[in-house]
PDB file of C-alpha atoms in Angstrom:
ATOM      1  CA  MET A   1      48.968 172.778  82.783  1.00  0.00           C
ATOM      2  CA  VAL A   2      48.183 168.966  82.414  1.00  0.00           C
ATOM      3  CA  ILE A   3      49.217 166.496  85.270  1.00  0.00           C
ATOM      4  CA  ASP A   4      49.275 163.058  84.358  1.00  0.00           C
ATOM      5  CA  ARG A   5      47.874 161.318  87.584  1.00  0.00           C
ATOM      6  CA  GLY A   6      48.525 157.602  86.661  1.00  0.00           C
ATOM      7  CA  THR A   7      51.367 155.553  88.079  1.00  0.00           C
ATOM      8  CA  PRO A   8      54.619 154.987  85.764  1.00  0.00           C
ATOM      9  CA  GLN A   9      55.417 151.516  85.153  1.00  0.00           C
ATOM     10  CA  GLY A  10      57.948 150.048  87.237  1.00  0.00           C
ATOM     11  CA  ALA A  11      57.539 153.188  90.150  1.00  0.00           C
ATOM     12  CA  PRO A  12      58.842 152.008  93.570  1.00  0.00           C
ATOM     13  CA  VAL A  13      55.898 151.647  96.172  1.00  0.00           C
ATOM     14  CA  PRO A  14      56.638 153.457  99.580  1.00  0.00           C
ATOM     15  CA  ARG A  15      55.948 151.292 102.697  1.00  0.00           C
ATOM     16  CA  LEU A  16      56.043 153.260 106.115  1.00  0.00           C
ATOM     17  CA  THR A  17      58.000 150.756 108.217  1.00  0.00           C
ATOM     18  CA  GLN A  18      59.442 150.592 111.795  1.00  0.00           C
ATOM     19  CA  VAL A  19      63.162 149.451 111.172  1.00  0.00           C
ATOM     20  CA  GLY A  20      65.281 148.350 114.219  1.00  0.00           C
ATOM     21  CA  PRO A  21      68.701 146.954 114.537  1.00  0.00           C
ATOM     22  CA  GLU A  22      67.648 143.334 113.636  1.00  0.00           C
ATOM     23  CA  LEU A  23      65.987 144.314 110.338  1.00  0.00           C
ATOM     24  CA  ALA A  24      68.730 146.927 109.385  1.00  0.00           C
ATOM     25  CA  GLU A  25      71.450 144.199 109.562  1.00  0.00           C
ATOM     26  CA  ILE A  26      69.428 141.826 107.379  1.00  0.00           C
ATOM     27  CA  LEU A  27      68.831 144.620 104.739  1.00  0.00           C
ATOM     28  CA  LEU A  28      72.385 145.682 104.952  1.00  0.00           C
ATOM     29  CA  SER A  29      73.376 141.944 104.121  1.00  0.00           C
ATOM     30  CA  ARG A  30      71.346 142.343 100.935  1.00  0.00           C
ATOM     31  CA  ALA A  31      73.412 145.226  99.727  1.00  0.00           C
ATOM     32  CA  VAL A  32      73.716 145.332  95.974  1.00  0.00           C
ATOM     33  CA  VAL A  33      76.656 147.471  96.278  1.00  0.00           C
ATOM     34  CA  ASN A  34      78.724 148.251  99.162  1.00  0.00           C
ATOM     35  CA  ARG A  35      79.461 151.955  98.860  1.00  0.00           C
ATOM     36  CA  ARG A  36      82.394 153.396 100.910  1.00  0.00           C
ATOM     37  CA  LEU A  37      80.811 154.659 104.322  1.00  0.00           C
ATOM     38  CA  ASP A  38      81.168 158.126 105.542  1.00  0.00           C
ATOM     39  CA  TRP A  39      81.400 157.255 109.177  1.00  0.00           C
ATOM     40  CA  GLY A  40      81.116 160.944 110.243  1.00  0.00           C
ATOM     41  CA  GLN A  41      77.768 160.898 108.425  1.00  0.00           C
ATOM     42  CA  VAL A  42      76.567 157.614 110.506  1.00  0.00           C
ATOM     43  CA  ASP A  43      77.730 159.120 113.666  1.00  0.00           C
ATOM     44  CA  PHE A  44      75.756 162.317 112.976  1.00  0.00           C
ATOM     45  CA  LEU A  45      72.622 160.177 112.154  1.00  0.00           C
ATOM     46  CA  THR A  46      73.290 157.961 115.465  1.00  0.00           C
ATOM     47  CA  ASP A  47      73.277 161.064 117.676  1.00  0.00           C
ATOM     48  CA  SER A  48      70.190 162.260 115.818  1.00  0.00           C
ATOM     49  CA  ILE A  49      68.290 159.020 116.927  1.00  0.00           C
ATOM     50  CA  ILE A  50      69.723 158.732 120.375  1.00  0.00           C
ATOM     51  CA  ARG A  51      68.961 162.469 121.055  1.00  0.00           C
ATOM     52  CA  GLY A  52      65.302 161.646 119.883  1.00  0.00           C
ATOM     53  CA  GLU A  53      65.817 164.474 116.920  1.00  0.00           C
ATOM     54  CA  TRP A  54      65.106 161.672 114.059  1.00  0.00           C
ATOM     55  CA  GLN A  55      62.714 162.897 111.722  1.00  0.00           C
ATOM     56  CA  LEU A  56      60.562 161.089 109.230  1.00  0.00           C
ATOM     57  CA  THR A  57      61.005 162.512 105.579  1.00  0.00           C
ATOM     58  CA  HIS A  58      60.545 161.260 102.172  1.00  0.00           C
ATOM     59  CA  GLN A  59      64.274 160.007 102.474  1.00  0.00           C
ATOM     60  CA  GLY A  60      64.310 156.446 103.226  1.00  0.00           C
ATOM     61  CA  ILE A  61      65.654 153.207 102.088  1.00  0.00           C
ATOM     62  CA  ALA A  62      65.382 151.797  98.395  1.00  0.00           C
ATOM     63  CA  LEU A  63      65.091 148.201  97.561  1.00  0.00           C
ATOM     64  CA  ASP A  64      64.841 146.536  94.352  1.00  0.00           C
ATOM     65  CA  GLY A  65      62.061 144.098  95.474  1.00  0.00           C
ATOM     66  CA  PRO A  66      59.842 143.738  98.414  1.00  0.00           C
ATOM     67  CA  LEU A  67      60.723 144.011 101.860  1.00  0.00           C
ATOM     68  CA  ASP A  68      61.487 140.422 102.713  1.00  0.00           C
ATOM     69  CA  THR A  69      63.384 139.579  99.685  1.00  0.00           C
ATOM     70  CA  GLY A  70      64.711 142.754  97.902  1.00  0.00           C
ATOM     71  CA  CYS A  71      68.280 143.832  97.575  1.00  0.00           C
ATOM     72  CA  LEU A  72      69.230 147.076  99.075  1.00  0.00           C
ATOM     73  CA  LEU A  73      70.033 149.893  96.640  1.00  0.00           C
ATOM     74  CA  ASP A  74      70.143 152.926  99.103  1.00  0.00           C
ATOM     75  CA  GLY A  75      70.089 153.548 102.876  1.00  0.00           C
ATOM     76  CA  GLN A  76      73.437 152.162 104.081  1.00  0.00           C
ATOM     77  CA  HIS A  77      74.098 155.054 106.257  1.00  0.00           C
ATOM     78  CA  ARG A  78      70.615 155.199 107.785  1.00  0.00           C
ATOM     79  CA  LEU A  79      70.706 151.396 108.451  1.00  0.00           C
ATOM     80  CA  ASN A  80      74.221 151.601 110.213  1.00  0.00           C
ATOM     81  CA  ALA A  81      73.123 154.428 112.252  1.00  0.00           C
ATOM     82  CA  ILE A  82      69.881 152.249 113.572  1.00  0.00           C
ATOM     83  CA  ILE A  83      72.326 149.700 114.519  1.00  0.00           C
ATOM     84  CA  LYS A  84      74.852 151.726 116.119  1.00  0.00           C
ATOM     85  CA  ALA A  85      71.957 153.600 118.060  1.00  0.00           C
ATOM     86  CA  GLY A  86      70.193 150.310 118.894  1.00  0.00           C
ATOM     87  CA  VAL A  87      67.192 152.020 118.623  1.00  0.00           C
ATOM     88  CA  SER A  88      64.032 151.496 116.182  1.00  0.00           C
ATOM     89  CA  VAL A  89      62.847 154.337 113.894  1.00  0.00           C
ATOM     90  CA  TRP A  90      60.007 154.996 111.531  1.00  0.00           C
ATOM     91  CA  ILE A  91      61.410 155.113 108.031  1.00  0.00           C
ATOM     92  CA  TYR A  92      60.068 154.822 104.186  1.00  0.00           C
ATOM     93  CA  VAL A  93      61.152 151.635 102.706  1.00  0.00           C
ATOM     94  CA  PHE A  94      60.720 151.979  98.827  1.00  0.00           C
ATOM     95  CA  GLU A  95      60.112 148.697  97.056  1.00  0.00           C
ATOM     96  CA  GLY A  96      60.693 147.850  93.575  1.00  0.00           C
ATOM     97  CA  LEU A  97      63.312 150.502  92.560  1.00  0.00           C
ATOM     98  CA  GLN A  98      64.768 149.878  89.347  1.00  0.00           C
ATOM     99  CA  GLU A  99      68.430 149.048  89.769  1.00  0.00           C
ATOM    100  CA  SER A 100      69.387 151.063  86.815  1.00  0.00           C
ATOM    101  CA  ALA A 101      68.251 154.116  89.181  1.00  0.00           C
ATOM    102  CA  PHE A 102      71.315 153.470  91.209  1.00  0.00           C
ATOM    103  CA  PRO A 103      73.804 155.929  89.546  1.00  0.00           C
ATOM    104  CA  VAL A 104      71.625 158.734  90.246  1.00  0.00           C
ATOM    105  CA  LEU A 105      71.037 158.224  93.804  1.00  0.00           C
ATOM    106  CA  ASP A 106      72.043 160.897  96.442  1.00  0.00           C
ATOM    107  CA  THR A 107      73.229 163.165  93.649  1.00  0.00           C
ATOM    108  CA  GLY A 108      71.316 166.189  94.751  1.00  0.00           C
ATOM    109  CA  LYS A 109      72.591 169.268  96.680  1.00  0.00           C
ATOM    110  CA  ARG A 110      72.131 168.955 100.364  1.00  0.00           C
ATOM    111  CA  ARG A 111      70.318 171.652 102.394  1.00  0.00           C
ATOM    112  CA  SER A 112      72.472 173.927 104.540  1.00  0.00           C
ATOM    113  CA  GLY A 113      71.920 174.977 107.916  1.00  0.00           C
ATOM    114  CA  VAL A 114      71.746 178.396 106.521  1.00  0.00           C
ATOM    115  CA  ASP A 115      69.009 177.256 103.821  1.00  0.00           C
ATOM    116  CA  THR A 116      67.001 175.929 106.896  1.00  0.00           C
ATOM    117  CA  LEU A 117      67.215 179.501 108.462  1.00  0.00           C
ATOM    118  CA  SER A 118      66.196 181.379 105.318  1.00  0.00           C
ATOM    119  CA  SER A 119      62.514 181.011 106.229  1.00  0.00           C
ATOM    120  CA  THR A 120      63.076 182.919 109.281  1.00  0.00           C
ATOM    121  CA  GLY A 121      63.617 186.396 107.520  1.00  0.00           C
ATOM    122  CA  GLU A 122      66.473 187.250 109.468  1.00  0.00           C
ATOM    123  CA  LYS A 123      69.569 189.040 108.181  1.00  0.00           C
ATOM    124  CA  TYR A 124      73.077 187.966 108.210  1.00  0.00           C
ATOM    125  CA  LEU A 125      72.185 184.036 107.982  1.00  0.00           C
ATOM    126  CA  PRO A 126      75.682 182.863 107.779  1.00  0.00           C
ATOM    127  CA  LEU A 127      76.370 184.360 111.165  1.00  0.00           C
ATOM    128  CA  LEU A 128      73.275 183.682 112.664  1.00  0.00           C
ATOM    129  CA  HIS A 129      73.751 179.845 111.777  1.00  0.00           C
ATOM    130  CA  SER A 130      77.392 179.899 113.153  1.00  0.00           C
ATOM    131  CA  THR A 131      76.479 181.604 116.156  1.00  0.00           C
ATOM    132  CA  ILE A 132      73.564 179.229 117.193  1.00  0.00           C
ATOM    133  CA  ARG A 133      75.724 176.170 116.078  1.00  0.00           C
ATOM    134  CA  HIS A 134      78.456 177.143 118.578  1.00  0.00           C
ATOM    135  CA  VAL A 135      76.526 177.951 121.407  1.00  0.00           C
ATOM    136  CA  LEU A 136      74.868 174.371 121.221  1.00  0.00           C
ATOM    137  CA  LEU A 137      78.401 172.892 120.845  1.00  0.00           C
ATOM    138  CA  PHE A 138      79.254 174.908 124.083  1.00  0.00           C
ATOM    139  CA  LYS A 139      76.424 173.564 125.865  1.00  0.00           C
ATOM    140  CA  ASP A 140      76.915 170.016 124.600  1.00  0.00           C
ATOM    141  CA  MET A 141      80.608 169.353 124.611  1.00  0.00           C
ATOM    142  CA  PRO A 142      82.522 172.504 126.091  1.00  0.00           C
ATOM    143  CA  ASP A 143      85.651 170.391 126.617  1.00  0.00           C
ATOM    144  CA  SER A 144      85.895 168.721 123.262  1.00  0.00           C
ATOM    145  CA  SER A 145      86.958 169.916 119.904  1.00  0.00           C
ATOM    146  CA  TRP A 146      84.330 172.159 117.747  1.00  0.00           C
ATOM    147  CA  SER A 147      85.550 170.836 114.382  1.00  0.00           C
ATOM    148  CA  GLY A 148      84.939 167.308 112.778  1.00  0.00           C
ATOM    149  CA  SER A 149      82.028 165.038 112.424  1.00  0.00           C
ATOM    150  CA  ARG A 150      81.270 164.790 116.038  1.00  0.00           C
ATOM    151  CA  ALA A 151      80.646 168.648 116.017  1.00  0.00           C
ATOM    152  CA  ARG A 152      77.930 168.685 113.424  1.00  0.00           C
ATOM    153  CA  ILE A 153      74.654 169.933 114.383  1.00  0.00           C
ATOM    154  CA  ALA A 154      71.447 168.876 112.878  1.00  0.00           C
ATOM    155  CA  ASN A 155      69.307 171.421 110.792  1.00  0.00           C
ATOM    156  CA  GLY A 156      66.520 170.950 112.807  1.00  0.00           C
ATOM    157  CA  ARG A 157      67.886 171.362 116.006  1.00  0.00           C
ATOM    158  CA  ILE A 158      69.525 174.736 114.803  1.00  0.00           C
ATOM    159  CA  LEU A 159      65.932 175.910 113.817  1.00  0.00           C
ATOM    160  CA  ALA A 160      64.296 174.694 117.256  1.00  0.00           C
ATOM    161  CA  ALA A 161      67.111 176.734 118.973  1.00  0.00           C
ATOM    162  CA  TYR A 162      66.453 179.888 117.111  1.00  0.00           C
ATOM    163  CA  THR A 163      62.858 179.620 117.518  1.00  0.00           C
ATOM    164  CA  GLU A 164      63.029 178.967 121.204  1.00  0.00           C
ATOM    165  CA  ASP A 165      65.256 182.152 121.688  1.00  0.00           C
ATOM    166  CA  SER A 166      65.193 184.274 118.510  1.00  0.00           C
ATOM    167  CA  ASP A 167      65.385 187.710 120.260  1.00  0.00           C
ATOM    168  CA  MET A 168      68.485 186.874 122.081  1.00  0.00           C
ATOM    169  CA  TYR A 169      70.302 185.132 118.959  1.00  0.00           C
ATOM    170  CA  ARG A 170      69.262 188.173 116.783  1.00  0.00           C
ATOM    171  CA  GLU A 171      70.884 190.561 119.730  1.00  0.00           C
ATOM    172  CA  ALA A 172      74.032 188.226 119.892  1.00  0.00           C
ATOM    173  CA  VAL A 173      74.381 188.682 116.248  1.00  0.00           C
ATOM    174  CA  ALA A 174      74.140 192.256 116.243  1.00  0.00           C
ATOM    175  CA  THR A 175      76.482 192.544 119.233  1.00  0.00           C
ATOM    176  CA  GLY A 176      79.064 190.088 117.756  1.00  0.00           C
ATOM    177  CA  ARG A 177      79.269 192.241 114.712  1.00  0.00           C
ATOM    178  CA  SER A 178      79.926 195.385 116.856  1.00  0.00           C
ATOM    179  CA  LEU A 179      82.363 193.775 119.255  1.00  0.00           C
ATOM    180  CA  SER A 180      84.408 192.148 116.716  1.00  0.00           C
ATOM    181  CA  LYS A 181      85.705 195.509 115.529  1.00  0.00           C
ATOM    182  CA  HIS A 182      87.152 196.176 119.096  1.00  0.00           C
ATOM    183  CA  LEU A 183      88.397 192.434 120.017  1.00  0.00           C
ATOM    184  CA  PHE A 184      90.640 189.787 118.533  1.00  0.00           C
ATOM    185  CA  ALA A 185      87.535 187.585 118.064  1.00  0.00           C
ATOM    186  CA  SER A 186      85.814 186.947 115.110  1.00  0.00           C
ATOM    187  CA  GLN A 187      82.007 188.133 114.737  1.00  0.00           C
ATOM    188  CA  THR A 188      80.939 184.581 115.868  1.00  0.00           C
ATOM    189  CA  GLY A 189      83.246 184.338 118.646  1.00  0.00           C
ATOM    190  CA  ALA A 190      81.936 187.780 120.126  1.00  0.00           C
ATOM    191  CA  ALA A 191      78.437 186.712 119.559  1.00  0.00           C
ATOM    192  CA  VAL A 192      78.930 183.223 121.290  1.00  0.00           C
ATOM    193  CA  GLY A 193      80.613 184.916 124.062  1.00  0.00           C
ATOM    194  CA  TYR A 194      78.089 187.660 124.554  1.00  0.00           C
ATOM    195  CA  PHE A 195      75.145 184.850 124.283  1.00  0.00           C
ATOM    196  CA  VAL A 196      76.365 182.662 127.056  1.00  0.00           C
ATOM    197  CA  THR A 197      77.489 185.480 129.395  1.00  0.00           C
ATOM    198  CA  ASN A 198      74.140 187.321 128.932  1.00  0.00           C
ATOM    199  CA  GLU A 199      72.545 184.220 130.017  1.00  0.00           C
ATOM    200  CA  ALA A 200      74.247 184.757 133.546  1.00  0.00           C
ATOM    201  CA  ALA A 201      73.611 188.340 134.236  1.00  0.00           C
ATOM    202  CA  PRO A 202      70.948 190.928 134.285  1.00  0.00           C
ATOM    203  CA  ALA A 203      70.676 193.161 131.676  1.00  0.00           C
ATOM    204  CA  ALA A 204      72.368 196.319 133.383  1.00  0.00           C
ATOM    205  CA  LYS A 205      75.544 194.316 134.057  1.00  0.00           C
ATOM    206  CA  VAL A 206      75.984 193.068 130.648  1.00  0.00           C
ATOM    207  CA  ALA A 207      75.292 196.923 129.432  1.00  0.00           C
ATOM    208  CA  SER A 208      78.255 198.102 131.666  1.00  0.00           C
ATOM    209  CA  TRP A 209      80.734 195.286 130.312  1.00  0.00           C
ATOM    210  CA  ILE A 210      79.898 195.982 126.585  1.00  0.00           C
ATOM    211  CA  LYS A 211      80.129 199.688 127.242  1.00  0.00           C
ATOM    212  CA  GLY A 212      83.540 199.091 128.689  1.00  0.00           C
ATOM    213  CA  LEU A 213      84.657 196.827 125.677  1.00  0.00           C
ATOM    214  CA  THR A 214      83.517 199.387 122.968  1.00  0.00           C
ATOM    215  CA  SER A 215      84.490 202.628 124.829  1.00  0.00           C
ATOM    216  CA  GLY A 216      87.323 201.880 126.693  1.00  0.00           C
ATOM    217  CA  ALA A 217      87.088 205.065 128.453  1.00  0.00           C
ATOM    218  CA  ASN A 218      88.473 205.491 132.015  1.00  0.00           C
ATOM    219  CA  LEU A 219      89.351 201.856 132.385  1.00  0.00           C
ATOM    220  CA  GLU A 220      92.483 201.257 134.479  1.00  0.00           C
ATOM    221  CA  VAL A 221      95.234 198.736 133.687  1.00  0.00           C
ATOM    222  CA  GLY A 222      94.120 195.360 134.732  1.00  0.00           C
ATOM    223  CA  ASP A 223      90.654 195.681 134.101  1.00  0.00           C
ATOM    224  CA  PRO A 224      89.358 192.789 132.296  1.00  0.00           C
ATOM    225  CA  ARG A 225      87.738 194.852 129.580  1.00  0.00           C
ATOM    226  CA  LEU A 226      90.732 196.505 128.617  1.00  0.00           C
ATOM    227  CA  THR A 227      92.800 193.436 128.869  1.00  0.00           C
ATOM    228  CA  LEU A 228      90.281 191.402 126.615  1.00  0.00           C
ATOM    229  CA  THR A 229      90.444 194.294 123.891  1.00  0.00           C
ATOM    230  CA  LYS A 230      94.454 193.940 124.023  1.00  0.00           C
ATOM    231  CA  VAL A 231      94.465 190.434 123.173  1.00  0.00           C
ATOM    232  CA  PRO A 232      96.545 190.091 119.791  1.00  0.00           C
ATOM    233  CA  HIS A 233      95.818 188.021 116.939  1.00  0.00           C
ATOM    234  CA  VAL A 234      97.966 184.853 116.658  1.00  0.00           C
ATOM    235  CA  LYS A 235     100.582 185.246 114.197  1.00  0.00           C
ATOM    236  CA  GLY A 236     101.294 182.359 111.890  1.00  0.00           C
ATOM    237  CA  ARG A 237     103.867 181.678 109.124  1.00  0.00           C
ATOM    238  CA  GLY A 238     103.716 184.869 107.280  1.00  0.00           C
ATOM    239  CA  ARG A 239     100.013 185.683 108.021  1.00  0.00           C
ATOM    240  CA  LYS A 240      97.674 186.144 110.988  1.00  0.00           C
ATOM    241  CA  ARG A 241      95.526 183.177 111.906  1.00  0.00           C
ATOM    242  CA  ARG A 242      92.540 183.478 114.316  1.00  0.00           C
ATOM    243  CA  TYR A 243      92.239 181.323 117.493  1.00  0.00           C
ATOM    244  CA  THR A 244      89.696 178.608 117.018  1.00  0.00           C
ATOM    245  CA  MET A 245      86.346 179.214 117.944  1.00  0.00           C
ATOM    246  CA  ARG A 246      86.630 177.317 121.349  1.00  0.00           C
ATOM    247  CA  GLU A 247      89.628 179.292 122.123  1.00  0.00           C
ATOM    248  CA  GLN A 248      87.792 182.773 121.348  1.00  0.00           C
ATOM    249  CA  VAL A 249      84.737 181.866 123.503  1.00  0.00           C
ATOM    250  CA  ALA A 250      87.076 180.644 126.220  1.00  0.00           C
ATOM    251  CA  ILE A 251      89.133 183.861 126.406  1.00  0.00           C
ATOM    252  CA  TYR A 252      85.995 186.000 126.270  1.00  0.00           C
ATOM    253  CA  ILE A 253      84.450 184.114 129.414  1.00  0.00           C
ATOM    254  CA  LYS A 254      87.907 184.253 131.323  1.00  0.00           C
ATOM    255  CA  ALA A 255      87.723 188.050 131.082  1.00  0.00           C
ATOM    256  CA  TRP A 256      84.106 188.266 131.948  1.00  0.00           C
ATOM    257  CA  ASN A 257      84.651 185.906 135.084  1.00  0.00           C
ATOM    258  CA  ALA A 258      87.573 188.221 136.094  1.00  0.00           C
ATOM    259  CA  TRP A 259      85.451 191.302 135.819  1.00  0.00           C
ATOM    260  CA  VAL A 260      82.506 189.862 137.470  1.00  0.00           C
ATOM    261  CA  GLN A 261      84.717 188.919 140.427  1.00  0.00           C
ATOM    262  CA  ASP A 262      86.725 192.492 140.359  1.00  0.00           C
ATOM    263  CA  GLU A 263      89.851 190.833 139.685  1.00  0.00           C
ATOM    264  CA  LYS A 264      92.566 192.519 137.925  1.00  0.00           C
ATOM    265  CA  ILE A 265      93.859 190.716 135.225  1.00  0.00           C
ATOM    266  CA  GLU A 266      96.791 191.666 132.269  1.00  0.00           C
ATOM    267  CA  ASN A 267      97.148 188.724 130.410  1.00  0.00           C
ATOM    268  CA  LEU A 268      94.545 186.323 128.883  1.00  0.00           C
ATOM    269  CA  ARG A 269      95.436 183.127 127.291  1.00  0.00           C
ATOM    270  CA  PHE A 270      93.605 179.650 126.884  1.00  0.00           C
ATOM    271  CA  ARG A 271      95.530 176.593 126.410  1.00  0.00           C
ATOM    272  CA  LYS A 272      93.942 173.966 124.464  1.00  0.00           C
ATOM    273  CA  THR A 273      94.112 171.443 127.464  1.00  0.00           C
ATOM    274  CA  GLU A 274      92.335 173.560 129.605  1.00  0.00           C
ATOM    275  CA  LYS A 275      88.781 172.752 130.224  1.00  0.00           C
ATOM    276  CA  MET A 276      86.105 175.669 129.211  1.00  0.00           C
ATOM    277  CA  PRO A 277      85.303 178.110 131.774  1.00  0.00           C
ATOM    278  CA  MET A 278      81.767 178.556 132.679  1.00  0.00           C
ATOM    279  CA  PRO A 279      80.228 182.149 133.002  1.00  0.00           C
ATOM    280  CA  ILE A 280      79.935 183.343 136.549  1.00  0.00           C
ATOM    281  CA  GLU A 281      76.132 183.877 137.197  1.00  0.00           C
ATOM    282  CA  VAL A 282      75.228 187.365 138.432  1.00  0.00           C
ATOM    283  CA  LYS A 283      72.560 187.875 140.428  1.00  0.00           C
ATOM    284  CA  PHE A 284      69.613 190.020 139.313  1.00  0.00           C
ATOM    285  CA  ASP A 285      69.421 193.488 141.275  1.00  0.00           C
ATOM    286  CA  ARG A 286      66.018 193.570 143.292  1.00  0.00           C
TER     287      ARG A 286
END
């Protein structure tokens, strides 16, 4: 295989640059074409910057000339996020990109969260990704909607969460697949409920909880485990629809909390205006 190590004529020159809000505004004022902005994407990038999760990659800003005079061809979302965050970040600025390249910018397929987790060798990757994402949403924004642009989680954060607690996430996925056969909740809803309650209790307590949900043997009326297994699917117009993921997790936790406190409960529901219940912590037996 022959590799041409020469530089093609007219190739853009990358320059690693620290871009702050002031420079971002200057570059945006020199935009050749003002694309319609996806403000959800801007908010997503802004949150990444504010959280300190911004990653330096090959993706950056493209100009048709040098930094001090070139017109902006690509990078509007990143620059608007820098302005909105009010924070400077390191980013590659490509100088001298041919304007004829504009139509093919950003036409590639984005890497999904599932793609990011593929290197882990885990099974059930869509379920694993969904579980991690919703556990993070539970911790970050329990009382807000878990859909829409504000609910996006960066792929790097998904992978970092998995790496930090891979055994527990693997266990949650397996348990969610099993529990969903006995509950109204989806595999993800059951996995997230299991994960967040398991964090609050010793293994023996959790094992007793799971056994009651899966077998139902010798459970009295009013036992929260029995009540949870009796929660019906919500019926829509001519077909069944599931509760939202936030509703599923909330109802699971409500049942858990009642069980931990030895309370009898015969009905479980969660109104959208309610705050997310937090799992009651169970002290470890000594």
